[in-house]
Tab-separated table of C-alpha atoms in Angstrom:
chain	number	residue	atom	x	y	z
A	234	UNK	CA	86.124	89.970	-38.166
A	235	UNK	CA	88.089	87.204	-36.183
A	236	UNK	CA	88.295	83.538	-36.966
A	237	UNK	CA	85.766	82.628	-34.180
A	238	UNK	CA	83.210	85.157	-36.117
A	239	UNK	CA	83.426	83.548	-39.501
A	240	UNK	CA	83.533	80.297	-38.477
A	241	UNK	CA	80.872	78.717	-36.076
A	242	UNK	CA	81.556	76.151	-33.686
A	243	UNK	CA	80.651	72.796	-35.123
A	244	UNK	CA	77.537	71.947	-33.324
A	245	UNK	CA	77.278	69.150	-31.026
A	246	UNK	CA	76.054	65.521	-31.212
A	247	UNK	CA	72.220	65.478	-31.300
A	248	UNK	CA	70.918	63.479	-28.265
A	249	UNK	CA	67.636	61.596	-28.476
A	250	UNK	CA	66.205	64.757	-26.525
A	251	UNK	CA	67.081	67.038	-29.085
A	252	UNK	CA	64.778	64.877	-31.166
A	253	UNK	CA	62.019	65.009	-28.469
A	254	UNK	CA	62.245	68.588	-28.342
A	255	UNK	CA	62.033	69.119	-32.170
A	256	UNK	CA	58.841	66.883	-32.717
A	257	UNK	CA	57.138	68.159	-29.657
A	258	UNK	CA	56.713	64.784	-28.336
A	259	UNK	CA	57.689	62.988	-25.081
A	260	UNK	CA	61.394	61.308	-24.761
A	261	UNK	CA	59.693	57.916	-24.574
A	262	UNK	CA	57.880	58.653	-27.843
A	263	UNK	CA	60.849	59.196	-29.408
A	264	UNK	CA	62.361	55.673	-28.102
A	265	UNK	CA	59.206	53.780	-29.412
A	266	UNK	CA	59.549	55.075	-32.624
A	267	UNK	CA	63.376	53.522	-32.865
A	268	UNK	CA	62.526	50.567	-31.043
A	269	UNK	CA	58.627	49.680	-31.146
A	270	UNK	CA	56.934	51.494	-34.299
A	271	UNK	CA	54.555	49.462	-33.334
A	272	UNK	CA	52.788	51.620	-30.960
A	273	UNK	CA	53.231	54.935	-32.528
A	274	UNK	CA	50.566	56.278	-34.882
A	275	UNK	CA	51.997	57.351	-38.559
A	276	UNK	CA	51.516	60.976	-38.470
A	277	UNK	CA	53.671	60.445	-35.122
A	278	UNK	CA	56.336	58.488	-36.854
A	279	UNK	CA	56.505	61.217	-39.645
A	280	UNK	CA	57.377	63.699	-37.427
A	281	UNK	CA	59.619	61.770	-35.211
A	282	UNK	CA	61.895	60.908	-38.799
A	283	UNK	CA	61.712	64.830	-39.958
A	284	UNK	CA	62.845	65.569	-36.274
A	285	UNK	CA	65.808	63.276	-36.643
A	286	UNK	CA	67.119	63.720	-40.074
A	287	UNK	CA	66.616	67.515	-39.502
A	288	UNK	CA	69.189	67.226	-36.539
A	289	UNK	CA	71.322	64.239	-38.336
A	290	UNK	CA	70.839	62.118	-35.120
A	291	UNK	CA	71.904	58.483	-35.514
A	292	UNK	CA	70.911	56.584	-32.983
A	293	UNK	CA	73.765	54.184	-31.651
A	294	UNK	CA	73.238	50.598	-29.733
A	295	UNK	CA	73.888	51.742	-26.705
A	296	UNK	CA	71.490	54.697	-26.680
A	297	UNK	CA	69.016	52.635	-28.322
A	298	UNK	CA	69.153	50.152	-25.096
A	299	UNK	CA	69.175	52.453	-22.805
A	300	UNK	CA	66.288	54.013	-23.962
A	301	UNK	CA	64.255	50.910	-24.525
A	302	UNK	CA	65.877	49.070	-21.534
A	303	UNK	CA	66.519	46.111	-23.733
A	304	UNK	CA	69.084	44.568	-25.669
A	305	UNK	CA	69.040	41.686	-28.070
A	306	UNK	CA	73.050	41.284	-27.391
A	307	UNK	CA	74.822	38.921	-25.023
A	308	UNK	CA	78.455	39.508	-23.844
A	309	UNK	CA	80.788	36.185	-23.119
A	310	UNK	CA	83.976	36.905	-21.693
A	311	UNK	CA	86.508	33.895	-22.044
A	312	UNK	CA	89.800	33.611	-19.550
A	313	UNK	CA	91.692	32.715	-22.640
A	314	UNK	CA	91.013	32.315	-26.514
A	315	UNK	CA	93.565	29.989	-27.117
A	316	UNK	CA	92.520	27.467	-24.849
A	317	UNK	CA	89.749	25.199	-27.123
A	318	UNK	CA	87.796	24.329	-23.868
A	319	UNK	CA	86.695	28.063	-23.693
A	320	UNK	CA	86.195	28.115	-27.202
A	321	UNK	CA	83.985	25.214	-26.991
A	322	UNK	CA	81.597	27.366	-24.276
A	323	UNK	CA	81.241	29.731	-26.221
A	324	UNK	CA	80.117	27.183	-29.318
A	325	UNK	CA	77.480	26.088	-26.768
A	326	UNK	CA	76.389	29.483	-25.521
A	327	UNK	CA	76.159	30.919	-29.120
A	328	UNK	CA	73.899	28.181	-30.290
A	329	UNK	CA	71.178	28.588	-27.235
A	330	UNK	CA	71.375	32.414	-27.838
A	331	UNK	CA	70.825	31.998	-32.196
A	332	UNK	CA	67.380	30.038	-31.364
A	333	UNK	CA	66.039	33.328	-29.962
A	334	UNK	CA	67.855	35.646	-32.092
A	335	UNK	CA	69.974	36.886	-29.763
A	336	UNK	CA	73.342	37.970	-30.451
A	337	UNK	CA	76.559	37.490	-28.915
A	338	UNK	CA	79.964	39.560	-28.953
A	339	UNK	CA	83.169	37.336	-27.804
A	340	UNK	CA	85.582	39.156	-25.485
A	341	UNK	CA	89.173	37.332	-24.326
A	342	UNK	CA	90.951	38.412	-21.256
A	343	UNK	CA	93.914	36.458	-22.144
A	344	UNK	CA	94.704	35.159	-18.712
A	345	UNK	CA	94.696	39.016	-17.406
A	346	UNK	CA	92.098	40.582	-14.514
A	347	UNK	CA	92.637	44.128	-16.274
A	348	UNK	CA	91.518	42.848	-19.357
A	349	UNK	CA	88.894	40.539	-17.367
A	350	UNK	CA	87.328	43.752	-15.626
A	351	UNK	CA	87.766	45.892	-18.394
A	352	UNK	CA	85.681	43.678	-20.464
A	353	UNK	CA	82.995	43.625	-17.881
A	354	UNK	CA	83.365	47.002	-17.517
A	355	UNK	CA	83.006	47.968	-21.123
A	356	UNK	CA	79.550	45.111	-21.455
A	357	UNK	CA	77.970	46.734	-18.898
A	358	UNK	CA	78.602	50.497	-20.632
A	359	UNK	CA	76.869	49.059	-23.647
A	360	UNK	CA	74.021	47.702	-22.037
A	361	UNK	CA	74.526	44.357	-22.684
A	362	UNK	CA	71.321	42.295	-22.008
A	363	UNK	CA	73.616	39.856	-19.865
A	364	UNK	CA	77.160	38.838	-19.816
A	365	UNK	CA	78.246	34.878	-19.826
A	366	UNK	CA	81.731	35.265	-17.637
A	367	UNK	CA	84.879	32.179	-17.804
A	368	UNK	CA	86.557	33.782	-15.026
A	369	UNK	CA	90.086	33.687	-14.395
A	370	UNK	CA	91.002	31.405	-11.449
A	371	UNK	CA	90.068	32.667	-7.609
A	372	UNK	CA	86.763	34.628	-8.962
A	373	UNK	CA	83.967	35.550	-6.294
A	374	UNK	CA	81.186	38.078	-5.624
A	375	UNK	CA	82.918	40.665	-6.255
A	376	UNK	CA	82.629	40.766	-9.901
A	377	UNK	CA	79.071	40.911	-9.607
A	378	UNK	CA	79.404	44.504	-8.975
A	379	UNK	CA	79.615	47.692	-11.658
A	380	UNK	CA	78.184	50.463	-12.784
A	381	UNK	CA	74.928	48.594	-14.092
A	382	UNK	CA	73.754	45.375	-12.408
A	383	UNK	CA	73.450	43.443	-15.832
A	384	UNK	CA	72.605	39.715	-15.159
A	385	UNK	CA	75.924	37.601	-15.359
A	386	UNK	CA	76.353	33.781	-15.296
A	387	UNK	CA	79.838	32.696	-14.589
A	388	UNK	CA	80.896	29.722	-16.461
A	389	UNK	CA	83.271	26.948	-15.141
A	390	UNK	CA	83.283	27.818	-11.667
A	391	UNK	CA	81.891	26.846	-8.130
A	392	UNK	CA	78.873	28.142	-6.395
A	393	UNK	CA	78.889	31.900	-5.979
A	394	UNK	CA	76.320	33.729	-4.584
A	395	UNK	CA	74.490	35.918	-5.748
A	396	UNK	CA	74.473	34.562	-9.585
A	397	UNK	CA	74.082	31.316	-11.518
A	398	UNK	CA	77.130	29.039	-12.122
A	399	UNK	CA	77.656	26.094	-14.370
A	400	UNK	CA	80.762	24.271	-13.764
A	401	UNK	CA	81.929	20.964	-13.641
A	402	UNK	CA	82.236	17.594	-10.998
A	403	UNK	CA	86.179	18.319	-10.801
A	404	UNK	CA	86.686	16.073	-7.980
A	405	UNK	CA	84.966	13.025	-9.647
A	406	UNK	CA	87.391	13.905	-12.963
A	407	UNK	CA	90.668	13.840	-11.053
A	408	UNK	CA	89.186	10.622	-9.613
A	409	UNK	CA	88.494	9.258	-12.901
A	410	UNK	CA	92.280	10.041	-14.165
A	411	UNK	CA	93.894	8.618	-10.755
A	412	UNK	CA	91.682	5.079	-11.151
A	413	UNK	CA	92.284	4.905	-14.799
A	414	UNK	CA	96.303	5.195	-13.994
A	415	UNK	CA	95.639	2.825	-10.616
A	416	UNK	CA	93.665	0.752	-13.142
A	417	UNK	CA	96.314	-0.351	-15.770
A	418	UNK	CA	99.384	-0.923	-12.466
A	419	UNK	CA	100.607	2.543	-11.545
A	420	UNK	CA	101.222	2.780	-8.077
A	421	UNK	CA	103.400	5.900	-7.722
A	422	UNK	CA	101.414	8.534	-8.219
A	423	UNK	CA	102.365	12.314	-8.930
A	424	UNK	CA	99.880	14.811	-9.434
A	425	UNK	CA	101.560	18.403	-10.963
A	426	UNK	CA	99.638	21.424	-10.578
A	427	UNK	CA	98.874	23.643	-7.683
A	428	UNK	CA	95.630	23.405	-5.568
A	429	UNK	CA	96.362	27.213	-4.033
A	430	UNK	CA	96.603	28.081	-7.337
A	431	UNK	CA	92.669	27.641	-8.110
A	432	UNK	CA	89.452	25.777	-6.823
A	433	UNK	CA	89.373	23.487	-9.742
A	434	UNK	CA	92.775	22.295	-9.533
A	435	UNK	CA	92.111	21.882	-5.614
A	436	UNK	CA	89.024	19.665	-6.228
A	437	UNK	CA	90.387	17.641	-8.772
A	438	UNK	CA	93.201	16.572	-6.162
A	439	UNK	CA	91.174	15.771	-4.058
A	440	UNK	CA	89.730	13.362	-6.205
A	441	UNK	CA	93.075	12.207	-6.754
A	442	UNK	CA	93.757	11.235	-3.414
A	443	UNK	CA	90.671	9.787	-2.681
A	444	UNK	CA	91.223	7.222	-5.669
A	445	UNK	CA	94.863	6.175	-4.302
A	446	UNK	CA	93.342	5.667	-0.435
A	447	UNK	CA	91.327	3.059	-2.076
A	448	UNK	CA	93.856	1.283	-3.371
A	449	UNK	CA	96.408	-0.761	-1.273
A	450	UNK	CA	99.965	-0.105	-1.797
A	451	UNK	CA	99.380	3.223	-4.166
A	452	UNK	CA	101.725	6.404	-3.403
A	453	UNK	CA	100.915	10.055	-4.431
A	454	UNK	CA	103.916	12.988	-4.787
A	455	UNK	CA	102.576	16.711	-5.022
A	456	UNK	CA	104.343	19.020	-7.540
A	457	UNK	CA	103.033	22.187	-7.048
A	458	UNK	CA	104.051	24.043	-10.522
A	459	UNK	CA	103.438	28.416	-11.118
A	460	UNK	CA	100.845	27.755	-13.817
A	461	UNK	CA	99.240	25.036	-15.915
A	462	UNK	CA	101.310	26.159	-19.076
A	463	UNK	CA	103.212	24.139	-21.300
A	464	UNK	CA	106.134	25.919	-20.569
A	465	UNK	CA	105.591	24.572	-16.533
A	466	UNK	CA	105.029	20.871	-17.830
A	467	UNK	CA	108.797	21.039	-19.442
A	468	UNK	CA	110.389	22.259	-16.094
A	469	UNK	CA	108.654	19.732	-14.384
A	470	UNK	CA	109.572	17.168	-17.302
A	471	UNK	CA	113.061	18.171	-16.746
A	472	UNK	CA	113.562	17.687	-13.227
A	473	UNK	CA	111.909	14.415	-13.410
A	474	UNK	CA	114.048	12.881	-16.305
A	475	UNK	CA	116.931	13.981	-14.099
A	476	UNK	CA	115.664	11.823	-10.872
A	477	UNK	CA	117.053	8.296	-10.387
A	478	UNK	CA	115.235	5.679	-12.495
A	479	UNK	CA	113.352	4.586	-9.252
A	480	UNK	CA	112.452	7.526	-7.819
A	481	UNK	CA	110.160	8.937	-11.031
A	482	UNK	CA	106.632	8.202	-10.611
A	483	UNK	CA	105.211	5.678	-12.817
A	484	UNK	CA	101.918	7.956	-13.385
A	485	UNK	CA	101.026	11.299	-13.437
A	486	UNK	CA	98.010	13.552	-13.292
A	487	UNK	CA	98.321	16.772	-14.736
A	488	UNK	CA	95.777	19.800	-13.734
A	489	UNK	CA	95.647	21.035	-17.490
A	490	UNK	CA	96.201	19.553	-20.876
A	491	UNK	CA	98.353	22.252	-21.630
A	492	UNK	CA	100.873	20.664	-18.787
A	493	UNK	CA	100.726	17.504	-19.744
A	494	UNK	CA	101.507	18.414	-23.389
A	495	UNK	CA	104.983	19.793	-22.064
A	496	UNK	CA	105.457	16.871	-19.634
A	497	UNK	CA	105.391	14.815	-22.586
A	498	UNK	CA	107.570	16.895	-24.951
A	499	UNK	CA	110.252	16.124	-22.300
A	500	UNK	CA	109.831	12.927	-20.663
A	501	UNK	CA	108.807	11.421	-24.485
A	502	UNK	CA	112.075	13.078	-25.842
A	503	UNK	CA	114.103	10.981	-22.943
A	504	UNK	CA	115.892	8.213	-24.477
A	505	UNK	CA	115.385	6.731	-20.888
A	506	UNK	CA	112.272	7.054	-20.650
A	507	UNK	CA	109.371	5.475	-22.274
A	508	UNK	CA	105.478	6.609	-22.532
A	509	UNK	CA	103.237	5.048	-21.393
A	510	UNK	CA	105.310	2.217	-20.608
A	511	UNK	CA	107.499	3.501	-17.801
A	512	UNK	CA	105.614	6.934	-16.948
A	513	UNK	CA	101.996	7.302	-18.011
A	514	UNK	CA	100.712	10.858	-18.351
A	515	UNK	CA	96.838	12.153	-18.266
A	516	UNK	CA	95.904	15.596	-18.705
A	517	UNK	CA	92.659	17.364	-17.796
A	518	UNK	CA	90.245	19.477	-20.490
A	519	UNK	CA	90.205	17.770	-23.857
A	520	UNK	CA	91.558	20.523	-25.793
A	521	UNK	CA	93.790	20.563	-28.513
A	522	UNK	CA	96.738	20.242	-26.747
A	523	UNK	CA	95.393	16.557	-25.848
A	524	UNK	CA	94.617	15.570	-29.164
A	525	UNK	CA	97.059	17.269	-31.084
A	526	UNK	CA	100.847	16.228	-28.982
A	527	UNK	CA	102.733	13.989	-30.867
A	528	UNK	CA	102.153	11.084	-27.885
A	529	UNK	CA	97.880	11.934	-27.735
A	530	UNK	CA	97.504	12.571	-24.096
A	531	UNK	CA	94.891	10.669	-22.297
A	532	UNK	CA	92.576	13.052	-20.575
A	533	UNK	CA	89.538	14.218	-18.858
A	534	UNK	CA	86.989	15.875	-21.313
A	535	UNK	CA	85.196	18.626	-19.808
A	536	UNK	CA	82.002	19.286	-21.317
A	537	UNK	CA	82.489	22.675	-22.674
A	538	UNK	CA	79.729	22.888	-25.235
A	539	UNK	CA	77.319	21.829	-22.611
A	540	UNK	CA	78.223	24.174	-19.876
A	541	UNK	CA	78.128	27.240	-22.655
A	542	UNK	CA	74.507	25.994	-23.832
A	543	UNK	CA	73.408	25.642	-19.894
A	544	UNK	CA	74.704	28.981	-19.203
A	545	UNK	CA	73.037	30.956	-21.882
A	546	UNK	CA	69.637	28.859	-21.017
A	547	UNK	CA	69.794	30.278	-17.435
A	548	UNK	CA	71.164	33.711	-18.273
A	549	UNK	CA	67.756	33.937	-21.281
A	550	UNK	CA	65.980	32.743	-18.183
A	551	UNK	CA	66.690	35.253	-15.564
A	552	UNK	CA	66.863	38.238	-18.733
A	553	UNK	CA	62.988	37.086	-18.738
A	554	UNK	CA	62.014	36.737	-15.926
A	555	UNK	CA	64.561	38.843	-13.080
A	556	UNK	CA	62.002	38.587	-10.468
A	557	UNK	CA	60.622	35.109	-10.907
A	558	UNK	CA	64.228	33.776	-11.272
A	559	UNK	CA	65.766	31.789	-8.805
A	560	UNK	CA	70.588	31.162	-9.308
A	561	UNK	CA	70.962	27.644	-9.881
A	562	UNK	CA	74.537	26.200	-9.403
A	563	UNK	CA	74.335	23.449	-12.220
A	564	UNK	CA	77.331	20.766	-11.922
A	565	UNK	CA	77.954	18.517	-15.135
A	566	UNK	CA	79.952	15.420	-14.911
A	567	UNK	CA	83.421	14.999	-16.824
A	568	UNK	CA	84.699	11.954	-18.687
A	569	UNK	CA	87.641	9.612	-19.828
A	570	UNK	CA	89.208	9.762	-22.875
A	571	UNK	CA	91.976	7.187	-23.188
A	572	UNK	CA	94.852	7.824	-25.964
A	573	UNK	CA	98.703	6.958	-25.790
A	574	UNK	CA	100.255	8.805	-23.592
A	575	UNK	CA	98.444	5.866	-20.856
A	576	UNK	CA	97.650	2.882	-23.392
A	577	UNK	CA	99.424	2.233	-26.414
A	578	UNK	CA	96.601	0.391	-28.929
């Protein structure tokens, strides 16, 4: 007798069909008895369980939403975990989503689009109910598309059609950081970060400039810079504490926090240079980077928690109701938050 004789192919998974077929019921008889007991009569339950322990089916999450064509599971994908701003969103997200029960499983694409799709790519495989997106920068339409056309809200960024967004007035918060420097005597302006770079870094020069062509005798430099890392704030820091005393500018707007921080780990370790007295520095986020620098960087605090809780609200909403749903682009307004790196106290 050969080896394939004595021994018998281990059988295959059991599929939810299997199940159907053993019971002598229909495939969506089957699903309500997972899902909704409710509607199944007990003798039909009864046979439904012998059925599946009979055939050792286990029915997994993704089966179980495909076959009710429901889920009680959110995805949020976040551009980068160690950045306390995304953190925050998803805070705000996960405390709409616990006041219906819903759940919510925290992805991190760690500043990379392969990870970024393959996130989406592996929510939508599950059957996620929706999926709360904090894109990385330059995202569009395009990542509306996939295999299943789960409802997605994307977090932090402009109007894109075809979905809801919640992001933020970035404009009005680079305005608010260039008047707050005009405000206390700067008049030579630099702003470091690069507006090709991303949409929000674009807007929030833009509210830069329109704060110094309001006031008379105010100057602004551009210092485009590869990323908003720290590591990008000390090369800038560098080449500034190498200028002549009187060509440095006397403030600075940074894109990120993250920038500032290593703009100050330079320019505050200059025994030239003093902060805030001779260059004052704000920063843009309110993340730990802001709070936690050794000079506290002055900054613009982004309302993370908020745009989280507004973005599960609206994805809950058009989960609901897909056909009565209209995409709202909802814009929430940044503020100030003064600390030493601008005003010693």
């Amino acid at each position: 007798m050969s080896v394939s004789e004595r021994t018998p192919p281990a059988p295959s998974a059991a599929r939810m069909e299997d199940v159907a077929k053993r019971a002598g019921v229909a495939l969506g008889t089957v699903s309500n008895v997972i899902n909704q007991p409710q509607k199944v009569s007990r003798a039909t339950i009864d046979k439904v369980q012998r059925a599946i322990a009979e055939l050792g089916f286990v029915p997994n999450r993704a089966a179980r939403a495909l076959a009710a064509g429901t889920s009680n599971t959110i995805g949020v994908v976040i551009a980068d975990l160690s950045n306390s701003f995304f953190v925050d969103m998803a805070r705000g997200a996960e405390s709409i989503a616990a006041e219906s029960s819903i759940n919510v499983v925290l992805a991190n694409a760690d500043m990379r689009r392969s990870k970024q799709a393959a996130n989406l790519d592996l929510f939508r495989q599950e059957r996620m109910a929706g999926i709360l997106l904090a894109p990385l920068p330059g995202a569009d339409g395009s990542l509306l598309t996939g295999r299943n056309r789960t409802p997605l809200v994307f977090l932090n960024d402009a109007a894109i059609e075809g979905a809801c967004t919640v992001s933020v007035d970035n404009e009005y918060g680079g305005y608010l950081a260039a008047s707050h420097l005009l405000a206390i005597g700067r008049r030579r302006l630099l702003f470091a970060g690069d507006p090709a770079q991303a949409v929000p870094i674009a807007d929030r020069l833009r509210g830069v400039e329109r704060a110094v062509r309001e006031t008379a005798g105010a100057s602004l430099e551009l210092s485009p810079t590869p990323e908003v890392q720290a590591d990008d704030g000390r090369t800038l820091g560098f080449a500034i504490a190498h200028r002549p005393e009187s060509e440095r500018p006397d403030g600075i707007v940074a894109a990120a926090d993250l920038l500032a921080l290593g703009l100050v780990q330079i320019l505050g370790a200059d025994a030239s240079i003093r902060i805030p007295e001779d260059i004052a520095i704000t920063g843009y986020d309110n993340n730990r980077a802001a709070w936690e620098s050794l000079i506290p960087i002055t900054t613009i605090a982004q309302p993370g928690e908020q745009i989280g809780a507004v973005a599960m609200a609206l994805l809950l909403e058009e989960i609901r109701d897909p056909e009565g749903h209209e995409h709202t682009h909802s814009v929430l307004e940044p503020t100030l938050v003064v600390r030493a790196s601008t005003q010693r106290t």
